[in-house]
């Protein structure tokens, strides 16, 4: 009886599912960053995968630096063909479950990335909460460059986005695949950061990042790529990008320089609240914006009085209203519904004729350590 | 027949887990695709419908205390007609058990272990369930009682964390709601899972006190849970995304990030799903085995249970893929289940009444 039971148990062991789907960490090529470009002539995709090098990552202080990642690149006409192709160049199993972010070349983004969205969403190994960047520099340069402070470029970018993320509503930076998917049928654009490489030649050797100048041959976030229905239609400068997020209730912080009494005052608007309401449904939309202000630099040559603070508030309000109006005008000129008028009850055909008014109020809540700047009489 | 006794709390848990079973992973996508932002509303009328049907089955059962649906059919319709109806129920239980098995193996195959063959999942889980069946309904109920809290908390806690992704704009989708049309298009949500609960007519004889309250509140509580999970899915994923996904709730878990540290919680949900499906499957398997035992007067459940593993696992491969399965559910499930959940119980009630009247008249003429 015991022998027969043992036999049954051993037979069942043979069916253990791990045998088919076994994944040993030592045999995985863990991809941390992926990049996709599309050759406009042939229509072929160029895929870049940065695979972590565990030996390079574990380099201790004092020892010579080793490559933390290796970039593999492949060319094919369909997204689904790359996984198989990786087996020809990678000695390890292609593993994308820990992918940090995707970089898309600007030329591919302008053609539309719906095919990539569909591929990522269908693939059980890839998650749609991957963050996306658009690159305005050649993708091969970006994908073949090491980054300072964080030796894994994927993590470097993730950290950069995390830095911004804190000021977004509920800590959500809406630059993920799933944000593009959610906005697919909406008229409000999705704005994805553009990364730029500050140099010409790729920093492709790990010793190149030993240079003290971290900006040169480094990556920076610049501007924003405007996506409507999964296709990049244009670019927004940094200030407009922030304002776009604010007016769409996604972002809560803004740093501005205003001129008060002929001098510069830098203020940081925090906890920005935006309320939109239709004064006349479909034809007149009003934005009520309120912010708490913090002075971060005051170059005025006078004492900080209550009246002076009110002047700063009034200047800030005026400046923000003017900038919001400029964004609204640009939105109408370019045909991008940056204020989301259509998605919030506006008319699809006549949204450009919708009258939009902005009313900004602010309260100076934090003034810093000094009440009066030092003056030389 | 097994001498078992289920408490009201145990029956409540069994009903809850049985209804939530595979429906919470499989239904939200189709439901949101068909009813858009009103998908959650569909579940409200579906569970109210489930409660009404539950009342019908409880009424039938109360007329024949201590008898299962198979025994009631034989008693009311006689040996041959009743035997045929019982055979239909046996087939019905085996069918649902194999569909549930397939739902589970499809889920595991698509999301967790793509290289492992479907049959391996089927046989492994059915072997465990067959063991549970042999041990009896009390063992299944006790496991369910033990796990119900463990299944509920790991589901709702991470789900609540994802509230941070909630967007009211997701409910602002241009869609004109036609209640009657939506009702017809989503009638499969009435069948799956609420009409499947007719299987509990095999379990009712084991339930002690508070049978009605336990069963109906189990349906109600499961309905509220499903309604909330659909509402959350719409609020978190949006109509556009949720309606394109096969397993939207699993995707919510997969994309959950908590302070950039806790990620990939889908494995928690996978285990959760496996346990819930295991209980539902054990219950259906038990119903099939019990029905065969009662119909053919077999004493040992093991004699029936272990061979059934092969039949159910083979039948589970009936659908070629998940798309075919979902298509069948949408097109034919309501009509098919109506036979077992409405027509036969209604016929049994009518026949029972007629026989009672006939007997009453006979007695009157005799006196």
XYZ file of C-alpha atoms in Angstrom:
744
model
C 0.000 0.000 0.000
C 2.782 2.372 0.996
C 4.740 1.529 -2.140
C 1.724 2.215 -4.359
C 1.138 5.569 -2.636
C 4.796 6.442 -3.129
C 4.435 5.477 -6.771
C 1.464 7.835 -7.189
C 3.341 10.691 -5.515
C 6.401 10.154 -7.723
C 4.237 10.026 -10.842
C 2.586 13.301 -9.833
C 6.028 14.818 -9.268
C 6.827 14.135 -12.902
C 3.958 16.418 -13.794
C 5.354 19.317 -11.777
C 4.797 22.391 -13.881
C 8.118 24.027 -13.098
C 9.837 21.730 -15.594
C 8.335 23.565 -18.534
C 8.493 27.138 -17.299
C 11.642 26.972 -15.243
C 13.485 30.285 -15.038
C 16.827 30.246 -13.321
C 18.050 33.751 -12.546
C 21.582 32.825 -13.652
C 20.342 32.016 -17.117
C 18.297 35.185 -17.674
C 19.165 38.200 -19.778
C 17.298 40.795 -17.706
C 16.350 43.681 -19.955
C 16.226 47.035 -18.179
C 15.659 49.396 -21.076
C 14.298 48.971 -24.568
C 14.390 51.299 -27.534
C 12.473 51.178 -30.790
C 13.135 53.009 -34.000
C 11.553 52.589 -37.401
C 13.369 52.941 -40.656
C 11.097 55.161 -42.745
C 12.434 53.750 -46.023
C 12.196 50.010 -45.430
C 9.562 50.132 -42.670
C 11.745 47.815 -40.565
C 11.903 48.201 -36.803
C 15.213 48.616 -35.045
C 14.970 47.271 -31.538
C 17.575 47.944 -28.863
C 17.667 46.017 -25.591
C 19.898 46.909 -22.681
C 20.643 43.775 -20.729
C 21.986 43.945 -17.187
C 25.443 42.575 -16.553
C 25.437 41.224 -12.981
C 29.264 41.194 -12.790
C 29.408 44.824 -13.870
C 26.762 45.810 -11.357
C 28.507 44.223 -8.427
C 31.787 46.099 -8.996
C 32.976 47.401 -5.652
C 34.427 50.820 -4.881
C 38.054 51.002 -5.853
C 37.955 48.264 -8.446
C 37.911 48.980 -12.145
C 34.490 49.810 -13.583
C 32.838 47.245 -15.799
C 29.941 47.639 -18.157
C 26.752 47.524 -16.073
C 24.681 46.840 -19.176
C 25.154 45.622 -22.701
C 23.070 46.821 -25.621
C 21.880 44.324 -28.209
C 20.206 45.565 -31.343
C 18.100 43.765 -33.907
C 16.277 44.655 -37.083
C 13.083 43.086 -38.323
C 9.761 44.011 -39.879
C 7.451 42.963 -37.004
C 7.607 43.432 -33.220
C 6.765 39.823 -32.445
C 9.849 38.495 -34.231
C 12.439 40.026 -31.916
C 12.092 37.583 -29.018
C 13.103 34.702 -31.221
C 15.889 36.735 -32.775
C 17.420 37.497 -29.385
C 18.185 33.799 -29.012
C 20.727 34.128 -31.829
C 22.789 36.810 -30.119
C 22.112 36.520 -26.386
C 23.589 33.559 -24.533
C 20.836 33.922 -21.919
C 17.049 33.769 -21.919
C 15.476 37.053 -23.020
C 13.569 38.321 -19.962
C 11.537 41.519 -20.127
C 9.383 41.291 -16.988
C 11.640 43.811 -15.231
C 11.834 46.277 -18.076
C 11.971 49.823 -16.678
C 11.189 51.982 -19.675
C 10.922 52.269 -23.429
C 12.549 54.892 -25.628
C 10.975 55.618 -28.975
C 12.661 57.558 -31.724
C 10.940 60.775 -32.746
C 10.533 59.653 -36.356
C 8.744 56.481 -35.241
C 6.598 58.446 -32.776
C 5.534 60.788 -35.558
C 4.432 57.806 -37.658
C 2.293 56.509 -34.792
C 3.045 53.794 -32.252
C -0.292 51.974 -32.111
C 1.400 48.765 -33.302
C 3.845 48.927 -30.393
C 1.035 49.655 -27.904
C -0.874 46.619 -29.128
C 2.220 44.464 -28.905
C 3.059 45.521 -25.342
C -0.548 45.146 -24.153
C -0.913 41.672 -25.654
C 2.363 40.367 -24.316
C 1.965 38.767 -20.860
C 5.635 39.379 -20.097
C 5.434 43.134 -20.556
C 3.459 45.494 -18.406
C 1.709 48.566 -19.706
C 2.885 50.658 -16.787
C 6.273 50.971 -18.444
C 7.216 54.585 -18.889
C 7.909 55.917 -22.364
C 10.282 58.577 -23.603
C 10.698 60.028 -27.016
C 14.234 60.631 -28.160
C 15.120 63.535 -30.387
C 18.720 62.361 -30.589
C 19.749 59.321 -32.644
C 18.474 56.270 -30.794
C 21.648 54.266 -31.280
C 23.618 57.005 -29.500
C 21.198 57.063 -26.564
C 21.006 53.300 -26.262
C 24.773 52.908 -26.413
C 25.584 55.479 -23.734
C 26.298 54.976 -20.079
C 24.822 57.357 -17.532
C 26.396 59.042 -14.506
C 25.310 58.425 -10.879
C 23.232 55.431 -11.884
C 25.188 53.064 -14.047
C 22.112 51.359 -15.431
C 20.544 53.780 -17.951
C 17.076 52.266 -17.464
C 17.231 52.965 -13.771
C 18.691 56.421 -14.429
C 15.638 57.338 -16.471
C 13.240 55.792 -14.030
C 14.847 57.813 -11.236
C 14.568 60.988 -13.293
C 10.865 60.387 -13.796
C 10.402 59.469 -10.127
C 11.872 62.847 -9.267
C 9.016 64.548 -11.140
C 6.433 62.029 -10.122
C 6.156 63.329 -6.560
C 4.466 66.503 -7.729
C 1.842 64.761 -9.780
C -1.599 64.035 -8.468
C -1.537 60.761 -6.516
C 2.141 60.403 -7.526
C 1.160 59.315 -11.009
C 3.292 60.589 -13.862
C 1.034 59.929 -16.865
C 3.720 58.945 -19.351
C 3.108 55.209 -19.391
C 1.857 52.945 -22.153
C -1.402 52.608 -20.282
C -1.892 56.386 -20.302
C -1.580 56.383 -24.061
C -4.056 53.488 -24.211
C -6.530 55.256 -21.951
C -6.304 58.419 -24.041
C -6.542 56.584 -27.340
C -10.145 57.589 -28.009
C -9.931 60.921 -26.198
C -9.178 64.257 -27.776
C -6.941 65.487 -24.961
C -3.320 64.815 -25.919
C -0.847 62.807 -23.873
C 2.441 64.601 -23.384
C 5.512 62.381 -23.180
C 8.926 63.774 -22.190
C 11.580 64.086 -24.829
C 15.078 63.005 -23.875
C 18.052 64.602 -25.416
C 21.666 63.481 -25.581
C 24.121 66.308 -24.896
C 26.866 65.308 -27.228
C 27.640 63.811 -30.572
C 29.519 60.633 -29.824
C 27.986 57.961 -27.624
C 29.508 57.445 -24.162
C 29.745 53.781 -24.930
C 32.604 52.844 -22.595
C 32.115 52.708 -18.869
C 35.321 54.720 -18.265
C 33.829 57.610 -20.246
C 31.419 58.293 -17.414
C 34.370 58.774 -15.088
C 34.650 62.352 -16.434
C 33.543 65.049 -13.955
C 31.384 66.917 -16.466
C 28.159 64.957 -16.118
C 26.102 67.130 -18.457
C 28.349 66.641 -21.435
C 27.614 63.314 -23.091
C 24.709 62.871 -20.703
C 20.949 62.641 -21.006
C 18.483 65.406 -20.147
C 14.724 65.730 -20.195
C 13.687 68.468 -22.559
C 10.322 69.555 -23.922
C 7.359 67.246 -24.420
C 6.100 65.191 -27.334
C 2.376 65.738 -27.957
C 0.580 62.492 -28.746
C -2.950 62.423 -30.095
C -4.452 58.998 -30.831
C -1.048 57.345 -30.272
C 0.737 59.529 -32.825
C 3.169 62.325 -32.090
C 1.840 65.505 -33.628
C 4.265 68.081 -32.269
C 6.331 69.385 -29.400
C 5.626 71.495 -26.344
C 8.276 73.559 -24.610
C 9.003 72.840 -20.954
C 6.852 75.652 -19.525
C 3.839 74.777 -21.678
C 4.260 71.116 -20.778
C 4.024 71.896 -17.063
C 1.064 74.221 -17.621
C -0.693 71.545 -19.672
C -0.411 69.098 -16.787
C -1.565 71.746 -14.296
C -4.645 72.781 -16.270
C -5.577 69.131 -16.691
C -5.386 68.642 -12.918
C -2.434 66.308 -13.103
C 0.375 68.453 -11.714
C 0.517 70.659 -8.636
C 3.758 72.639 -8.728
C 5.187 75.453 -10.803
C 8.297 77.597 -10.478
C 8.068 81.042 -12.060
C 10.055 84.220 -12.148
C 8.017 87.390 -11.931
C 9.039 91.011 -12.027
C 7.878 93.048 -9.033
C 8.940 96.675 -8.645
C 11.476 96.166 -11.408
C 13.231 93.243 -9.701
C 13.113 89.503 -10.105
C 11.230 87.385 -7.636
C 11.272 83.596 -8.063
C 8.197 81.938 -6.626
C 7.198 78.360 -6.369
C 3.489 77.650 -6.624
C 2.534 74.596 -4.615
C -0.627 72.623 -4.132
C -2.206 74.107 -7.262
C -5.947 73.466 -7.415
C -7.839 73.777 -10.682
C -11.618 73.893 -11.008
C -13.222 73.990 -14.404
C -16.839 74.946 -14.897
C -19.037 75.727 -17.843
C -20.446 79.249 -17.650
C -22.486 78.503 -20.768
C -22.467 74.791 -21.691
C -20.388 74.189 -24.804
C -19.526 77.828 -25.396
C -17.897 79.377 -22.329
C -15.541 77.482 -20.068
C -13.980 78.951 -16.975
C -10.881 77.799 -15.070
C -10.507 78.794 -11.424
C -6.934 78.231 -10.298
C -5.619 78.611 -6.792
C -2.043 78.161 -5.600
C -0.021 78.480 -2.413
C 3.134 80.486 -3.056
C 6.614 80.163 -1.664
C 9.340 82.699 -2.305
C 12.559 81.027 -3.362
C 14.479 84.120 -4.490
C 13.696 87.773 -3.796
C 15.860 90.468 -5.411
C 13.588 93.411 -4.552
C 15.295 96.348 -2.978
C 12.632 96.893 -0.344
C 11.268 95.388 2.830
C 8.887 92.497 2.568
C 5.596 93.989 3.749
C 2.046 92.702 3.552
C 1.416 95.046 0.677
C 4.544 93.838 -1.062
C 3.457 90.232 -0.698
C 0.094 91.132 -2.193
C 1.949 92.702 -5.106
C 3.849 89.456 -5.617
C 0.587 87.483 -5.493
C -1.071 89.826 -7.973
C 1.914 89.639 -10.342
C 1.940 85.877 -10.148
C -1.816 85.674 -10.796
C -1.513 87.952 -13.795
C 1.467 86.094 -15.171
C -0.207 82.686 -14.816
C -3.414 83.952 -16.427
C -1.411 85.311 -19.354
C 0.495 82.027 -19.760
C -2.690 79.982 -19.585
C -4.286 82.211 -22.218
C -1.204 81.798 -24.418
C -1.438 78.014 -24.056
C -5.120 78.128 -24.919
C -4.377 80.204 -28.000
C -1.633 77.809 -29.070
C -3.978 74.902 -28.502
C -6.524 76.434 -30.859
C -3.925 77.470 -33.433
C -2.355 74.029 -33.601
C -5.604 72.105 -33.309
C -4.482 70.193 -30.205
C -7.149 70.220 -27.526
C -4.634 70.789 -24.711
C -7.327 71.901 -22.263
C -9.434 68.805 -22.891
C -12.461 70.879 -23.873
C -14.016 68.108 -25.981
C -13.529 65.449 -23.332
C -15.179 67.626 -20.678
C -18.454 68.442 -22.358
C -17.275 70.675 -25.192
C -18.473 70.440 -28.736
C -16.317 68.304 -31.042
C -16.891 70.526 -34.066
C -16.815 73.946 -32.463
C -14.397 73.481 -29.536
C -12.062 76.052 -31.066
C -14.794 78.667 -30.773
C -15.281 77.935 -27.080
C -14.535 80.987 -24.991
C -12.111 80.092 -22.193
C -11.440 82.357 -19.226
C -8.894 81.896 -16.468
C -9.137 83.268 -12.985
C -6.073 82.795 -10.804
C -5.851 83.420 -7.079
C -2.898 82.737 -4.858
C -1.844 82.957 -1.237
C 1.690 83.603 -0.125
C 2.199 80.982 2.557
C 5.988 80.624 2.808
C 8.454 83.475 2.630
C 11.794 81.955 3.524
C 14.359 83.055 6.138
C 14.746 86.756 5.375
C 12.162 89.507 5.605
C 14.283 92.036 3.716
C 17.059 91.411 1.212
C 20.509 92.769 2.090
C 21.037 96.141 0.494
C 24.112 98.246 -0.222
C 23.096 101.915 0.205
C -25.484 9.071 1.119
C -22.886 10.991 3.073
C -23.877 11.940 6.602
C -22.678 15.547 6.622
C -23.915 18.704 8.237
C -23.078 22.182 6.997
C -23.545 25.253 9.150
C -25.144 28.427 7.789
C -21.770 30.193 7.818
C -20.171 27.371 5.829
C -22.944 27.436 3.241
C -22.636 31.218 3.005
C -18.891 30.925 2.322
C -19.364 28.136 -0.190
C -21.975 30.162 -2.089
C -19.789 33.256 -2.028
C -16.656 31.523 -3.314
C -18.639 29.508 -5.866
C -20.180 32.629 -7.412
C -17.046 34.732 -7.349
C -15.077 31.716 -8.585
C -14.008 32.206 -12.153
C -16.443 35.017 -12.893
C -14.327 37.788 -11.361
C -11.411 37.038 -13.654
C -13.346 36.216 -16.797
C -16.426 38.445 -16.814
C -15.299 42.064 -16.298
C -13.673 42.437 -19.733
C -16.687 41.231 -21.740
C -19.140 43.028 -19.490
C -17.384 46.388 -19.773
C -17.066 45.890 -23.539
C -20.834 45.352 -23.796
C -22.164 47.777 -21.197
C -19.291 50.286 -21.115
C -19.313 52.400 -17.937
C -22.609 50.787 -16.870
C -21.011 47.340 -16.533
C -21.302 47.482 -12.740
C -25.041 48.127 -13.090
C -25.444 44.859 -14.996
C -24.141 42.948 -12.012
C -26.705 44.572 -9.756
C -29.617 43.272 -11.762
C -27.778 39.986 -12.326
C -27.420 39.277 -8.620
C -31.011 40.352 -7.928
C -32.009 37.845 -10.600
C -29.755 35.300 -8.867
C -31.562 35.877 -5.575
C -34.980 35.373 -7.224
C -33.782 32.140 -8.847
C -32.280 31.061 -5.534
C -35.737 31.541 -3.997
C -37.209 29.218 -6.642
C -34.696 26.457 -5.910
C -35.113 26.841 -2.163
C -38.886 26.560 -2.598
C -38.501 23.355 -4.600
C -36.058 21.984 -2.059
C -38.350 22.852 0.848
C -41.061 20.677 -0.705
C -38.668 17.703 -0.630
C -36.597 18.065 2.539
C -33.435 16.004 2.616
C -33.458 15.288 -1.126
C -31.086 16.523 -3.793
C -32.249 17.667 -7.251
C -31.379 14.236 -8.676
C -33.473 12.463 -6.040
C -36.298 14.997 -6.418
C -36.380 14.375 -10.189
C -36.597 10.609 -9.711
C -39.296 10.965 -7.057
C -41.400 13.434 -9.050
C -40.949 12.140 -12.593
C -40.487 8.465 -11.880
C -37.579 6.121 -12.468
C -37.104 6.531 -16.228
C -38.024 10.175 -16.875
C -36.539 11.219 -13.553
C -33.443 9.128 -14.279
C -33.059 10.880 -17.624
C -33.328 14.320 -15.992
C -30.799 13.255 -13.377
C -28.464 12.111 -16.118
C -28.815 15.545 -17.715
C -27.785 17.140 -14.419
C -24.784 14.818 -14.165
C -23.742 15.959 -17.620
C -24.385 19.566 -16.612
C -22.160 19.350 -13.529
C -19.396 17.663 -15.515
C -19.662 20.342 -18.188
C -19.408 23.242 -15.748
C -16.554 21.507 -13.941
C -14.651 21.132 -17.205
C -15.281 24.750 -18.210
C -14.059 25.948 -14.826
C -10.997 23.718 -15.192
C -10.342 25.175 -18.620
C -10.796 28.733 -17.384
C -8.184 28.101 -14.754
C -5.715 26.393 -17.075
C -6.203 29.088 -19.733
C -5.507 31.756 -17.156
C -2.352 30.040 -15.905
C -1.203 29.236 -19.426
C -1.677 32.764 -20.763
C -0.376 34.720 -17.815
C 1.889 32.670 -15.633
C 3.296 29.546 -17.313
C 3.027 29.826 -21.094
C 5.181 26.779 -21.856
C 3.362 24.331 -19.601
C 0.719 22.285 -21.467
C -2.920 22.864 -20.536
C -3.499 19.198 -19.684
C -0.890 19.339 -16.931
C -2.781 22.130 -15.174
C -6.052 20.264 -15.695
C -4.868 16.952 -14.311
C -2.995 18.478 -11.383
C -5.905 20.554 -10.135
C -8.465 17.815 -10.781
C -6.370 15.308 -8.839
C -6.431 17.636 -5.824
C -10.153 18.248 -6.235
C -10.894 14.524 -6.570
C -9.123 13.974 -3.257
C -11.282 16.719 -1.701
C -14.410 15.092 -3.169
C -13.539 11.720 -1.670
C -13.003 13.374 1.704
C -16.522 14.823 1.506
C -18.481 18.051 1.489
C -17.620 18.883 5.096
C -13.918 18.926 4.255
C -14.535 21.175 1.239
C -16.675 23.492 3.367
C -14.058 23.660 6.105
C -11.283 24.502 3.628
C -13.527 27.176 2.158
C -14.269 28.572 5.604
C -10.573 28.664 6.409
C -9.592 30.337 3.172
C -12.415 32.817 2.686
C -10.750 35.555 4.757
C -7.350 34.763 3.306
C -8.852 35.085 -0.149
C -10.766 38.290 0.532
C -8.043 40.392 2.157
C -5.245 39.855 -0.386
C -7.779 40.786 -3.028
C -9.268 43.954 -1.591
C -6.161 45.456 0.056
C -4.046 45.749 -3.120
C -7.181 46.605 -5.072
C -7.835 49.507 -2.710
C -4.255 50.740 -3.110
C -4.894 51.036 -6.837
C -7.591 53.598 -6.047
C -4.806 56.127 -6.585
C -5.267 55.462 -10.310
C -8.997 56.228 -10.081
C -10.158 58.699 -12.700
C -13.771 59.913 -12.827
C -13.178 60.793 -16.447
C -13.272 57.032 -17.099
C -17.017 57.139 -16.518
C -17.430 59.918 -19.035
C -17.526 57.794 -22.191
C -19.832 58.791 -25.040
C -22.297 55.899 -24.896
C -26.065 55.969 -24.887
C -27.375 53.548 -22.302
C -30.338 51.462 -23.482
C -31.261 49.306 -20.478
C -33.276 46.682 -22.363
C -30.715 46.286 -25.140
C -27.893 46.100 -22.584
C -29.883 43.558 -20.585
C -30.216 41.333 -23.642
C -26.591 41.733 -24.718
C -25.285 40.902 -21.268
C -27.673 38.083 -20.379
C -24.683 35.748 -20.101
C -23.892 37.547 -16.803
C -27.188 36.214 -15.455
C -26.203 32.684 -16.414
C -22.548 32.805 -15.436
C -22.286 32.693 -12.437
C -25.816 33.027 -11.016
C -27.602 30.201 -12.855
C -24.727 27.837 -12.118
C -25.691 28.013 -8.445
C -28.475 25.551 -9.210
C -25.702 23.045 -8.397
C -26.313 23.877 -4.732
C -29.509 21.850 -4.957
C -27.187 18.879 -4.501
C -25.828 20.419 -1.279
C -29.064 21.715 0.297
C -29.836 18.382 2.021
C -26.629 18.769 4.063
C -27.415 22.283 5.218
C -28.794 22.615 8.696
C -30.486 25.686 10.072
C -30.654 29.058 8.317
C -30.335 27.482 4.879
C -32.369 30.167 3.112
C -30.604 33.081 4.749
C -27.116 31.608 4.212
C -27.700 30.787 0.558
C -29.466 34.014 -0.449
C -27.094 36.264 1.489
C -24.173 34.386 -0.086
C -25.548 35.249 -3.543
C -26.159 38.853 -2.474
C -22.731 39.338 -0.932
C -20.990 37.776 -3.933
C -23.034 40.043 -6.211
C -21.985 43.139 -4.259
C -18.320 42.041 -4.422
C -18.524 41.512 -8.167
C -20.317 44.836 -8.675
C -17.625 46.660 -6.717
C -14.806 44.947 -8.560
C -16.324 45.975 -11.917
C -16.794 49.538 -10.646
C -13.158 49.629 -9.508
C -11.981 48.172 -12.793
C -13.745 50.917 -14.756
C -12.480 53.632 -12.430
C -8.903 52.368 -12.480
C -8.402 51.022 -15.996
C -11.031 52.952 -17.894
C -13.652 51.614 -20.276
C -11.361 51.659 -23.284
C -8.640 49.518 -21.720
C -10.802 47.210 -19.636
C -12.954 46.280 -22.616
C -9.900 45.222 -24.613
C -8.420 43.015 -21.916
C -9.293 39.389 -21.236
C -8.297 39.526 -17.563
C -8.599 43.201 -16.517
C -8.448 42.532 -12.777
C -5.266 40.551 -13.171
C -3.789 43.441 -15.159
C -4.653 45.838 -12.313
C -2.625 43.646 -9.976
C 0.176 43.287 -12.468
C 0.550 47.015 -12.838
C 0.302 47.810 -9.188
C 3.263 49.693 -7.785
C 3.464 50.685 -4.186
C 6.234 53.190 -3.378
C 8.406 51.752 -6.169
C 9.171 48.860 -3.886
C 6.208 46.535 -3.882
C 5.569 45.448 -7.452
C 4.504 42.353 -9.367
C 1.689 41.458 -7.000
C 0.051 39.411 -9.716
C 1.512 36.266 -8.185
C -0.607 36.931 -5.067
C -3.692 37.132 -7.237
C -2.672 34.040 -9.210
C -2.534 31.985 -6.018
C -5.805 33.558 -4.924
C -7.430 32.585 -8.204
C -6.027 29.082 -7.993
C -7.464 28.584 -4.494
C -10.876 30.037 -5.352
C -11.109 27.960 -8.520
C -10.010 24.904 -6.581
C -12.922 25.316 -4.158
C -15.449 25.979 -6.925
C -14.171 23.030 -8.894
C -14.228 20.740 -5.863
C -17.843 21.686 -5.278
C -18.875 21.036 -8.875
C -16.862 17.845 -8.965
C -18.571 16.794 -5.757
C -22.002 17.522 -7.256
C -21.192 15.403 -10.321
C -19.841 12.522 -8.240
C -22.735 12.678 -5.765
C -25.287 12.771 -8.570
C -23.733 9.664 -10.186
C -23.555 7.905 -6.822
C -27.206 8.697 -6.044
C -28.453 7.789 -9.501
C -26.589 4.502 -9.821
C -26.484 3.756 -6.106
C -22.692 3.645 -5.898
C -21.428 3.580 -2.325
C -17.776 4.604 -2.778
C -17.193 8.129 -4.092
C -13.593 7.335 -4.990
C -14.720 4.777 -7.579
C -16.462 7.579 -9.456
C -14.196 10.534 -8.620
C -10.816 9.320 -9.864
C -11.968 8.130 -13.305
C -13.883 11.405 -13.686
C -10.543 13.290 -13.619
C -9.800 11.969 -17.111
C -13.268 12.737 -18.460
C -13.289 16.298 -17.094
C -9.707 17.029 -18.155
C -10.429 15.761 -21.656
C -13.696 17.694 -21.862
C -11.844 20.805 -20.679
C -9.974 20.778 -23.981
C -13.263 21.091 -25.878
C -12.692 24.770 -26.672
C -9.725 25.504 -28.891
C -8.884 28.753 -27.133
C -10.175 31.405 -24.759
C -11.773 33.419 -27.580
C -13.940 30.444 -28.587
C -14.855 29.914 -24.935
C -15.864 33.579 -24.425
C -17.827 33.522 -27.675
C -19.779 30.460 -26.576
C -20.503 32.028 -23.199
C -21.836 35.167 -24.870
C -23.996 33.446 -27.458
C -25.437 30.274 -25.938
C -24.796 30.094 -22.219
C -27.985 31.773 -21.003
C -30.263 29.599 -23.156
C -28.392 26.461 -22.218
C -28.358 27.154 -18.483
C -32.043 28.175 -18.553
C -32.940 24.515 -19.093
C -31.268 23.440 -15.839
C -31.817 26.522 -13.717
C -35.374 27.513 -14.709
C -37.177 24.985 -16.941
C -36.468 21.731 -15.077
C -36.978 23.163 -11.552
C -40.220 24.830 -12.735
C -41.404 21.573 -14.349
C -40.567 19.700 -11.144
C -42.556 22.191 -9.051
C -45.553 21.948 -11.397
C -45.404 18.126 -11.571
C -45.028 17.880 -7.808
C -48.110 20.056 -7.349
C -50.074 18.034 -9.885
C -49.116 14.780 -8.194
C -50.042 16.240 -4.832
C -53.431 17.341 -6.171
C -53.908 13.929 -7.790
C -53.112 12.186 -4.501
C -55.446 14.573 -2.640
C -58.295 13.821 -5.076
C -57.639 10.068 -4.801
C -57.789 10.362 -1.013
C -61.010 12.406 -1.263
C -62.659 9.854 -3.592
C -61.482 7.044 -1.297
C -63.092 8.695 1.714
